[in-house]
């Protein structure tokens, strides 16, 4: 189906992936294990499990995460660009500068849960790195403005409504967004150097989001 341009706005889809910021680890509270445990092996096992959970939560917290990949997809031309975190320097500032340069010419931004995650993370991380955003992306509820949060619209603006991107891909498109993958894999993939896989997953999410967004045209806006 050819692209149906609903207005004169130049539109771009974007999605971010994030990991724990190693520099924030010393700021975390100490791990507490069940005091009823007496076996040293069990104590160490529970401690290790809780440490993993703590690291995973860091990657979802704007104050303790690092953005490791951002993919953009031009809705009209289908051009895909990904900016990635250098694993040797962890230079998030350069990644953010590249992202804001890419999106500067656009006037409409499409995300999945951008109100709840992507935009707050981008705004906070840009502030931390002293990077000035090139555009102001709206996060106002109950209105679209220059930002279409697909999850918010499909969930009737209820932030607690169920529905991951994979869920909506299956319900609306009859296909999975990515093979056996979700955001919980990103930290472990980054840790083992699977940077190509993170980029490919991020791009697959954007492509699925584009299909859903185009299906919504004429129905939701």
Coordinates of N, CA and C in Angstrom, one line a residue:
X1 N 0.8 -1.2 0.0 CA 0.0 0.0 0.0 C 0.9 1.2 0.0
X2 N 0.7 2.2 -0.9 CA 1.5 3.4 -0.9 C 1.2 4.2 0.3
X3 N 2.3 5.0 0.7 CA 2.1 5.8 1.9 C 1.0 6.9 1.6
X4 N 0.2 7.0 2.6 CA -0.9 8.0 2.6 C -0.6 9.1 3.5
X5 N -0.2 10.2 2.9 CA 0.2 11.4 3.7 C -1.0 12.1 4.2
X6 N -1.2 12.1 5.5 CA -2.4 12.6 6.1 C -2.4 14.1 6.2
X7 N -1.3 14.8 6.1 CA -1.2 16.2 6.2 C 0.2 16.6 5.6
X8 N 0.5 17.9 5.9 CA 1.8 18.4 5.3 C 3.0 18.2 6.3
X9 N 2.7 17.5 7.4 CA 3.8 17.4 8.4 C 4.8 16.4 8.0
X10 N 6.1 16.7 8.1 CA 7.2 15.8 7.8 C 7.4 14.9 9.0
X11 N 7.1 13.6 8.9 CA 7.0 12.7 10.0 C 8.1 11.7 10.1
X12 N 8.5 11.4 11.4 CA 9.6 10.5 11.6 C 9.2 9.6 12.8
X13 N 9.5 8.3 12.7 CA 9.4 7.4 13.8 C 10.7 7.2 14.5
X14 N 10.7 7.1 15.9 CA 11.9 6.8 16.6 C 11.7 5.9 17.8
X15 N 12.7 5.2 18.1 CA 12.6 4.3 19.3 C 14.0 4.2 19.9
X16 N 14.0 4.1 21.3 CA 15.3 4.1 22.0 C 15.5 2.8 22.7
X17 N 16.7 2.3 22.9 CA 17.1 1.2 23.7 C 18.1 1.7 24.8
X18 N 18.0 1.2 26.0 CA 18.8 1.7 27.1 C 19.4 0.6 27.9
X19 N 20.5 0.9 28.6 CA 21.2 0.0 29.5 C 21.5 0.7 30.8
X20 N 22.0 -0.1 31.7 CA 22.4 0.5 33.0 C 23.7 1.3 32.8
X21 N 23.7 2.5 33.5 CA 24.9 3.3 33.5 C 25.9 2.8 34.6
X22 N 27.1 2.3 34.2 CA 28.0 1.8 35.2 C 28.4 2.8 36.2
X23 N 28.4 4.1 35.8 CA 28.8 5.2 36.7 C 27.8 5.4 37.8
X24 N 26.6 4.9 37.7 CA 25.5 5.0 38.7 C 25.5 3.9 39.7
X25 N 26.2 2.8 39.4 CA 26.1 1.6 40.2 C 26.5 1.9 41.7
X26 N 27.6 2.7 41.9 CA 27.9 3.0 43.3 C 26.8 3.8 44.1
X27 N 25.9 4.4 43.4 CA 24.8 5.1 44.0 C 23.7 4.3 44.5
X28 N 23.7 3.0 44.1 CA 22.6 2.1 44.4 C 22.6 1.7 45.8
X29 N 21.5 1.4 46.4 CA 21.4 0.9 47.8 C 22.0 -0.5 47.8
X30 N 22.6 -0.9 49.0 CA 23.2 -2.3 49.1 C 22.1 -3.4 48.9
X31 N 22.5 -4.5 48.4 CA 21.6 -5.6 48.2 C 21.3 -6.2 49.6
X32 N 20.0 -6.5 49.8 CA 19.6 -7.1 51.0 C 19.0 -8.5 50.7
X33 N 19.5 -9.5 51.4 CA 19.0 -10.9 51.2 C 18.1 -11.3 52.3
X34 N 17.3 -12.3 52.1 CA 16.4 -12.8 53.1 C 17.2 -13.3 54.3
X35 N 16.9 -12.6 55.5 CA 17.7 -12.9 56.7 C 17.4 -14.3 57.2
X36 N 16.4 -15.0 56.7 CA 16.1 -16.3 57.1 C 17.1 -17.3 56.5
X37 N 17.7 -16.9 55.4 CA 18.7 -17.8 54.8 C 19.9 -18.0 55.6
X38 N 20.3 -19.3 55.8 CA 21.5 -19.6 56.5 C 22.6 -20.2 55.7
X39 N 22.2 -20.8 54.6 CA 23.1 -21.5 53.7 C 23.9 -20.5 52.8
X40 N 25.2 -20.5 52.9 CA 26.0 -19.5 52.2 C 25.8 -19.5 50.7
X41 N 25.6 -20.7 50.2 CA 25.4 -20.8 48.7 C 24.1 -20.2 48.3
X42 N 23.1 -20.4 49.1 CA 21.8 -19.8 48.8 C 21.8 -18.3 48.9
X43 N 22.5 -17.9 49.9 CA 22.6 -16.4 50.2 C 23.3 -15.8 49.0
X44 N 24.4 -16.3 48.5 CA 25.1 -15.8 47.4 C 24.3 -15.8 46.1
X45 N 23.5 -16.9 45.9 CA 22.7 -17.1 44.8 C 21.6 -16.0 44.7
X46 N 21.0 -15.8 45.9 CA 19.9 -14.8 46.0 C 20.5 -13.3 45.8
X47 N 21.7 -13.1 46.3 CA 22.3 -11.8 46.1 C 22.6 -11.6 44.6
X48 N 23.1 -12.6 44.0 CA 23.5 -12.5 42.5 C 22.2 -12.2 41.7
X49 N 21.1 -12.9 42.1 CA 19.9 -12.7 41.3 C 19.3 -11.3 41.5
X50 N 19.4 -10.8 42.8 CA 18.9 -9.4 43.0 C 19.8 -8.4 42.4
X51 N 21.1 -8.7 42.3 CA 22.0 -7.7 41.6 C 21.6 -7.6 40.1
X52 N 21.3 -8.7 39.5 CA 20.9 -8.7 38.1 C 19.6 -7.9 37.9
X53 N 18.6 -8.1 38.8 CA 17.4 -7.4 38.7 C 17.6 -5.9 38.9
X54 N 18.5 -5.6 39.8 CA 18.8 -4.2 40.1 C 19.4 -3.5 38.9
X55 N 20.3 -4.2 38.2 CA 20.9 -3.6 37.0 C 19.9 -3.5 35.9
X56 N 19.0 -4.4 35.7 CA 17.9 -4.3 34.7 C 17.0 -3.1 35.0
X57 N 16.7 -2.9 36.2 CA 15.8 -1.7 36.6 C 16.6 -0.4 36.3
X58 N 17.9 -0.4 36.5 CA 18.7 0.8 36.2 C 18.5 1.2 34.7
X59 N 18.4 0.3 33.8 CA 18.3 0.6 32.4 C 17.0 1.2 32.0
X60 N 16.0 1.1 32.9 CA 14.7 1.6 32.6 C 14.4 2.9 33.4
X61 N 15.4 3.4 34.1 CA 15.3 4.6 35.0 C 16.1 5.7 34.3
X62 N 15.4 6.8 34.0 CA 16.1 7.9 33.3 C 17.3 8.4 34.0
X63 N 17.3 8.3 35.4 CA 18.4 8.8 36.2 C 19.6 7.9 36.2
X64 N 19.4 6.6 35.9 CA 20.5 5.6 36.1 C 20.8 4.8 34.8
X65 N 20.2 5.3 33.7 CA 20.4 4.5 32.4 C 21.4 5.3 31.5
X66 N 21.8 4.6 30.5 CA 22.5 5.2 29.3 C 21.7 4.7 28.1
X67 N 21.4 5.6 27.2 CA 20.8 5.3 25.9 C 21.9 4.6 25.0
X68 N 21.6 3.4 24.6 CA 22.7 2.7 23.8 C 22.4 2.6 22.3
X69 N 21.1 2.9 21.9 CA 20.8 2.9 20.5 C 19.5 3.7 20.3
X70 N 19.5 4.5 19.3 CA 18.2 5.1 18.8 C 18.1 4.9 17.3
X71 N 17.0 4.4 16.9 CA 16.7 4.3 15.5 C 15.6 5.2 15.1
X72 N 15.8 5.8 13.9 CA 14.8 6.7 13.3 C 14.4 6.1 12.0
X73 N 13.1 6.4 11.6 CA 12.6 5.9 10.4 C 11.7 7.0 9.8
X74 N 12.1 7.5 8.6 CA 11.3 8.5 7.9 C 10.1 7.8 7.3
X75 N 8.9 8.3 7.7 CA 7.7 7.7 7.3 C 7.4 7.7 5.8
X76 N 7.8 8.8 5.2 CA 7.6 8.9 3.7 C 8.6 8.2 2.9
X77 N 9.9 8.3 3.3 CA 10.9 7.8 2.4 C 11.4 6.4 2.8
X78 N 11.0 5.9 4.0 CA 11.4 4.7 4.6 C 12.9 4.6 5.0
X79 N 13.6 5.8 5.0 CA 15.0 5.8 5.3 C 15.2 5.5 6.8
X80 N 16.1 4.6 7.1 CA 16.4 4.2 8.5 C 17.8 4.6 8.9
X81 N 17.9 5.2 10.1 CA 19.2 5.6 10.6 C 19.2 5.1 12.1
X82 N 20.4 4.6 12.5 CA 20.6 4.2 13.9 C 21.8 4.9 14.4
X83 N 21.7 5.5 15.6 CA 22.9 6.0 16.3 C 23.1 5.2 17.5
X84 N 24.4 4.8 17.7 CA 24.7 3.8 18.7 C 25.8 4.3 19.7
X85 N 25.7 3.8 20.9 CA 26.6 4.2 22.0 C 28.0 3.5 21.7
X86 N 29.1 4.2 21.8 CA 30.4 3.6 21.6 C 30.7 2.8 22.9
X87 N 30.8 1.5 22.8 CA 31.0 0.7 24.0 C 32.3 0.9 24.7
X88 N 33.3 1.5 24.0 CA 34.6 1.8 24.7 C 34.6 3.1 25.5
X89 N 33.8 4.1 25.0 CA 33.8 5.4 25.7 C 32.5 5.6 26.4
X90 N 31.5 4.9 26.1 CA 30.1 5.2 26.6 C 29.8 6.7 26.5
X91 N 30.1 7.2 25.4 CA 29.9 8.7 25.1 C 28.4 8.9 24.7
X92 N 27.6 9.0 25.7 CA 26.2 9.2 25.4 C 25.9 10.6 24.8
X93 N 26.7 11.6 25.1 CA 26.5 12.9 24.6 C 26.6 13.0 23.1
X94 N 27.6 12.3 22.5 CA 27.7 12.2 21.0 C 26.5 11.6 20.4
X95 N 26.0 10.5 21.0 CA 24.8 9.8 20.5 C 23.6 10.8 20.5
X96 N 23.4 11.5 21.6 CA 22.3 12.4 21.6 C 22.4 13.6 20.6
X97 N 23.6 14.1 20.5 CA 23.8 15.2 19.5 C 23.5 14.7 18.1
X98 N 23.9 13.5 17.8 CA 23.5 12.9 16.4 C 22.0 12.7 16.3
X99 N 21.4 12.3 17.3 CA 19.9 12.1 17.2 C 19.2 13.4 17.0
X100 N 19.5 14.4 17.8 CA 18.8 15.7 17.7 C 19.1 16.3 16.3
X101 N 20.2 16.1 15.7 CA 20.5 16.6 14.4 C 19.7 15.9 13.3
X102 N 19.5 14.6 13.5 CA 18.6 13.8 12.6 C 17.2 14.3 12.6
X103 N 16.6 14.5 13.8 CA 15.2 14.8 13.9 C 14.8 16.3 13.7
X104 N 15.8 17.1 13.7 CA 15.6 18.6 13.6 C 14.7 19.0 12.4
X105 N 14.8 18.4 11.2 CA 13.9 18.9 10.1 C 12.5 18.4 10.2
X106 N 12.1 17.6 11.1 CA 10.8 17.0 11.2 C 9.8 17.8 12.0
X107 N 8.6 17.6 11.7 CA 7.5 18.3 12.5 C 6.5 17.4 13.1
X108 N 6.6 16.1 12.9 CA 5.7 15.1 13.6 C 6.6 13.9 14.0
X109 N 6.4 13.5 15.2 CA 7.2 12.4 15.8 C 6.3 11.3 16.3
X110 N 6.6 10.1 15.9 CA 5.8 8.9 16.2 C 6.6 8.0 17.1
X111 N 6.0 7.6 18.2 CA 6.6 6.7 19.1 C 5.7 5.6 19.6
X112 N 6.2 4.7 20.3 CA 5.4 3.7 21.0 C 5.7 3.9 22.5
X113 N 4.8 4.4 23.3 CA 5.0 4.8 24.7 C 6.1 5.9 24.9
X114 N 6.1 6.8 23.9 CA 7.0 7.9 24.0 C 6.7 8.8 25.2
X115 N 5.4 9.0 25.5 CA 5.1 9.8 26.7 C 5.6 9.2 28.0
X116 N 5.6 7.9 28.1 CA 5.9 7.2 29.3 C 7.4 6.9 29.4
X117 N 8.1 6.8 28.3 CA 9.5 6.4 28.4 C 10.5 7.2 27.5
X118 N 10.3 7.0 26.2 CA 11.3 7.6 25.3 C 11.6 9.1 25.5
X119 N 10.6 9.9 25.5 CA 10.8 11.3 25.5 C 11.3 11.8 26.9
X120 N 10.7 11.3 28.0 CA 11.3 11.6 29.3 C 12.7 11.2 29.4
X121 N 13.1 10.1 28.9 CA 14.5 9.6 29.0 C 15.4 10.5 28.1
X122 N 14.9 10.8 26.9 CA 15.7 11.7 26.0 C 15.9 13.1 26.6
X123 N 14.9 13.6 27.2 CA 14.9 14.9 27.8 C 15.9 15.0 29.0
X124 N 15.8 14.0 29.8 CA 16.6 14.0 31.0 C 18.1 13.7 30.7
X125 N 18.3 12.7 29.8 CA 19.7 12.4 29.4 C 20.3 13.5 28.6
X126 N 19.6 14.3 27.9 CA 20.1 15.4 27.1 C 20.5 16.5 28.1
X127 N 19.7 16.7 29.2 CA 20.0 17.7 30.2 C 21.3 17.3 30.9
X128 N 21.4 16.0 31.3 CA 22.6 15.5 32.0 C 23.9 15.8 31.2
X129 N 23.7 15.5 29.9 CA 24.9 15.7 29.0 C 25.0 17.1 28.4
X130 N 24.2 18.0 28.9 CA 24.2 19.4 28.4 C 24.1 19.5 26.9
X131 N 23.2 18.7 26.3 CA 22.9 18.7 24.9 C 21.5 19.4 24.7
X132 N 21.5 20.4 23.9 CA 20.2 21.1 23.7 C 19.4 20.4 22.7
X133 N 18.1 20.0 23.0 CA 17.2 19.4 22.0 C 17.0 20.3 20.9
X134 N 16.9 19.8 19.7 CA 16.7 20.7 18.5 C 15.3 21.0 18.2
X135 N 14.4 20.2 18.9 CA 12.9 20.3 18.7 C 12.3 20.0 20.1
X136 N 11.1 20.6 20.3 CA 10.3 20.3 21.5 C 9.2 19.3 21.1
X137 N 9.3 18.1 21.6 CA 8.4 17.1 21.3 C 7.3 17.0 22.4
X138 N 6.1 17.2 22.1 CA 5.0 17.3 23.0 C 4.7 16.0 23.7
X139 N 4.4 16.1 25.0 CA 4.0 14.9 25.8 C 2.7 15.2 26.5
X140 N 1.9 16.1 26.0 CA 0.6 16.4 26.6 C -0.4 15.3 26.3
X141 N -1.1 14.9 27.4 CA -2.1 13.9 27.2 C -3.3 14.4 26.6
X142 N -4.0 13.5 25.9 CA -5.3 13.7 25.3 C -5.3 14.6 24.1
X143 N -4.1 14.8 23.5 CA -3.9 15.6 22.3 C -2.7 15.1 21.6
X144 N -2.8 15.2 20.2 CA -1.7 14.7 19.4 C -0.6 15.7 19.2
X145 N -0.9 16.9 18.8 CA 0.1 17.9 18.6 C 1.1 17.5 17.6
X146 N 2.4 17.6 17.9 CA 3.5 17.2 17.0 C 4.0 15.8 17.3
X147 N 3.3 15.1 18.3 CA 3.7 13.8 18.7 C 2.6 12.8 18.7
X148 N 2.8 11.7 18.1 CA 1.8 10.6 18.1 C 2.4 9.5 18.9
X149 N 1.8 9.3 20.1 CA 2.2 8.2 20.9 C 1.2 7.0 20.6
X150 N 1.6 6.1 19.8 CA 0.7 5.1 19.3 C 0.1 4.2 20.5
X151 N 0.9 4.0 21.5 CA 0.4 3.2 22.6 C -0.6 4.0 23.4
X152 N -0.4 5.3 23.5 CA -1.4 6.1 24.3 C -2.7 6.1 23.5
X153 N -2.7 6.2 22.2 CA -3.9 6.2 21.4 C -4.6 4.9 21.5
X154 N -3.9 3.8 21.2 CA -4.5 2.5 21.2 C -5.0 2.1 22.6
X155 N -4.4 2.6 23.6 CA -4.8 2.3 25.0 C -5.8 3.3 25.6
X156 N -6.3 4.2 24.7 CA -7.3 5.2 25.1 C -6.7 6.1 26.2
X157 N -5.4 6.5 26.1 CA -4.7 7.4 27.0 C -4.6 6.8 28.4
X158 N -4.8 5.5 28.6 CA -4.6 4.9 29.9 C -3.2 4.4 30.0
X159 N -2.3 4.9 30.8 CA -1.0 4.4 30.9 C -0.9 3.0 31.5
X160 N -1.9 2.6 32.1 CA -1.9 1.2 32.7 C -2.5 0.2 31.7
X161 N -3.0 0.6 30.6 CA -3.7 -0.3 29.6 C -2.6 -1.3 29.1
X162 N -3.1 -2.5 29.0 CA -2.2 -3.6 28.5 C -1.9 -3.3 27.0
X163 N -0.8 -3.9 26.6 CA -0.5 -3.8 25.2 C 0.9 -3.4 24.9
X164 N 1.8 -4.4 24.6 CA 3.1 -4.1 24.2 C 3.1 -3.9 22.6
X165 N 4.2 -3.5 22.1 CA 4.3 -3.3 20.6 C 4.1 -4.7 20.0
X166 N 4.7 -5.7 20.5 CA 4.5 -7.0 20.0 C 3.0 -7.5 20.0
X167 N 2.4 -7.2 21.1 CA 1.0 -7.5 21.3 C 0.1 -6.9 20.2
X168 N 0.3 -5.6 20.0 CA -0.4 -4.9 18.9 C 0.0 -5.3 17.5
X169 N 1.2 -5.7 17.4 CA 1.7 -6.2 16.0 C 0.9 -7.4 15.7
X170 N 0.7 -8.3 16.7 CA 0.0 -9.6 16.5 C -1.5 -9.3 16.3
X171 N -2.1 -8.4 17.1 CA -3.5 -8.2 17.0 C -3.9 -7.5 15.7
X172 N -3.1 -6.4 15.4 CA -3.5 -5.6 14.3 C -2.9 -6.1 12.9
X173 N -1.6 -6.5 13.0 CA -1.0 -6.9 11.7 C -0.9 -8.4 11.5
X174 N -1.1 -9.2 12.6 CA -1.0 -10.6 12.5 C 0.4 -11.1 12.4
X175 N 1.3 -10.4 12.9 CA 2.7 -10.8 12.9 C 3.4 -10.3 14.1
X176 N 4.5 -10.9 14.5 CA 5.3 -10.5 15.6 C 6.3 -9.4 15.2
X177 N 6.6 -8.5 16.1 CA 7.5 -7.4 15.7 C 8.9 -7.8 15.6
X178 N 9.4 -8.8 16.4 CA 10.8 -9.3 16.3 C 10.8 -10.7 16.8
X179 N 11.7 -11.5 16.3 CA 11.7 -12.9 16.6 C 12.3 -13.1 18.1
X180 N 11.3 -13.6 18.9 CA 11.7 -13.9 20.3 C 12.5 -12.9 21.0
X181 N 12.2 -11.6 20.8 CA 13.0 -10.6 21.4 C 12.1 -9.6 22.1
X182 N 12.6 -9.0 23.2 CA 12.0 -7.8 23.7 C 13.1 -7.0 24.4
X183 N 12.7 -5.9 25.0 CA 13.7 -5.0 25.6 C 14.5 -5.5 26.7
X184 N 14.0 -6.6 27.4 CA 14.7 -7.2 28.5 C 16.0 -7.9 28.1
X185 N 16.2 -8.1 26.8 CA 17.4 -8.7 26.3 C 18.5 -7.7 26.0
X186 N 18.2 -6.5 26.0 CA 19.2 -5.5 25.5 C 20.4 -5.4 26.4
X187 N 20.2 -5.4 27.7 CA 21.3 -5.3 28.7 C 22.3 -6.5 28.5
X188 N 21.8 -7.7 28.4 CA 22.7 -8.8 28.3 C 23.3 -8.9 26.9
X189 N 22.7 -8.4 25.9 CA 23.3 -8.3 24.5 C 24.4 -7.3 24.5
X190 N 24.2 -6.2 25.2 CA 25.2 -5.2 25.2 C 26.4 -5.7 26.0
X191 N 26.2 -6.4 27.1 CA 27.2 -6.9 27.9 C 28.2 -7.9 27.2
X192 N 27.6 -8.7 26.2 CA 28.4 -9.6 25.5 C 28.8 -9.1 24.1
X193 N 28.6 -7.8 23.9 CA 29.1 -7.2 22.6 C 28.2 -7.5 21.4
X194 N 26.9 -7.8 21.6 CA 26.0 -8.1 20.5 C 25.4 -6.8 20.0
X195 N 26.2 -5.8 19.6 CA 25.7 -4.5 19.2 C 24.9 -4.5 18.0
X196 N 25.3 -5.4 17.0 CA 24.5 -5.5 15.7 C 23.1 -6.0 16.0
X197 N 23.0 -6.9 16.9 CA 21.7 -7.5 17.2 C 20.8 -6.5 17.9
X198 N 21.4 -5.6 18.7 CA 20.6 -4.5 19.4 C 20.0 -3.6 18.3
X199 N 20.9 -3.2 17.4 CA 20.5 -2.3 16.3 C 19.4 -2.9 15.4
X200 N 19.6 -4.2 15.1 CA 18.6 -4.8 14.2 C 17.3 -5.0 14.9
X201 N 17.3 -5.2 16.2 CA 16.1 -5.3 17.0 C 15.4 -3.9 17.1
X202 N 16.2 -2.9 17.3 CA 15.6 -1.5 17.4 C 15.0 -1.1 16.0
X203 N 15.7 -1.5 14.9 CA 15.1 -1.2 13.6 C 13.8 -2.0 13.3
X204 N 13.8 -3.2 13.8 CA 12.6 -4.0 13.6 C 11.4 -3.4 14.3
X205 N 11.7 -2.9 15.5 CA 10.6 -2.2 16.3 C 10.0 -1.0 15.5
X206 N 10.9 -0.2 14.9 CA 10.5 0.9 14.2 C 9.7 0.5 12.9
X207 N 10.1 -0.5 12.3 CA 9.3 -1.0 11.1 C 7.9 -1.5 11.4
X208 N 7.8 -2.2 12.6 CA 6.5 -2.6 13.0 C 5.7 -1.4 13.4
X209 N 6.3 -0.5 14.1 CA 5.5 0.7 14.5 C 5.0 1.5 13.3
X210 N 5.8 1.6 12.2 CA 5.4 2.3 11.0 C 4.1 1.6 10.4
X211 N 4.1 0.3 10.4 CA 3.0 -0.5 9.8 C 1.7 -0.2 10.7
X212 N 1.8 -0.2 12.0 CA 0.7 0.1 12.8 C 0.2 1.5 12.7
X213 N 1.2 2.4 12.6 CA 0.8 3.9 12.5 C 0.1 4.1 11.2
X214 N 0.5 3.5 10.1 CA -0.1 3.7 8.8 C -1.5 3.0 8.8
X215 N -1.7 1.9 9.5 CA -3.0 1.3 9.6 C -4.0 2.2 10.4
X216 N -3.4 3.0 11.3 CA -4.3 3.9 12.2 C -4.8 5.1 11.4
X217 N -4.1 5.5 10.3 CA -4.5 6.7 9.6 C -5.9 6.6 9.1
X218 N -6.7 7.7 9.4 CA -8.1 7.7 9.0 C -9.0 7.1 10.1
X219 N -8.4 6.5 11.1 CA -9.2 5.9 12.2 C -9.0 6.7 13.5
X220 N -7.7 7.0 13.8 CA -7.4 7.6 15.0 C -7.0 9.1 14.8
X221 N -6.7 9.5 13.6 CA -6.3 10.9 13.3 C -6.3 11.1 11.8

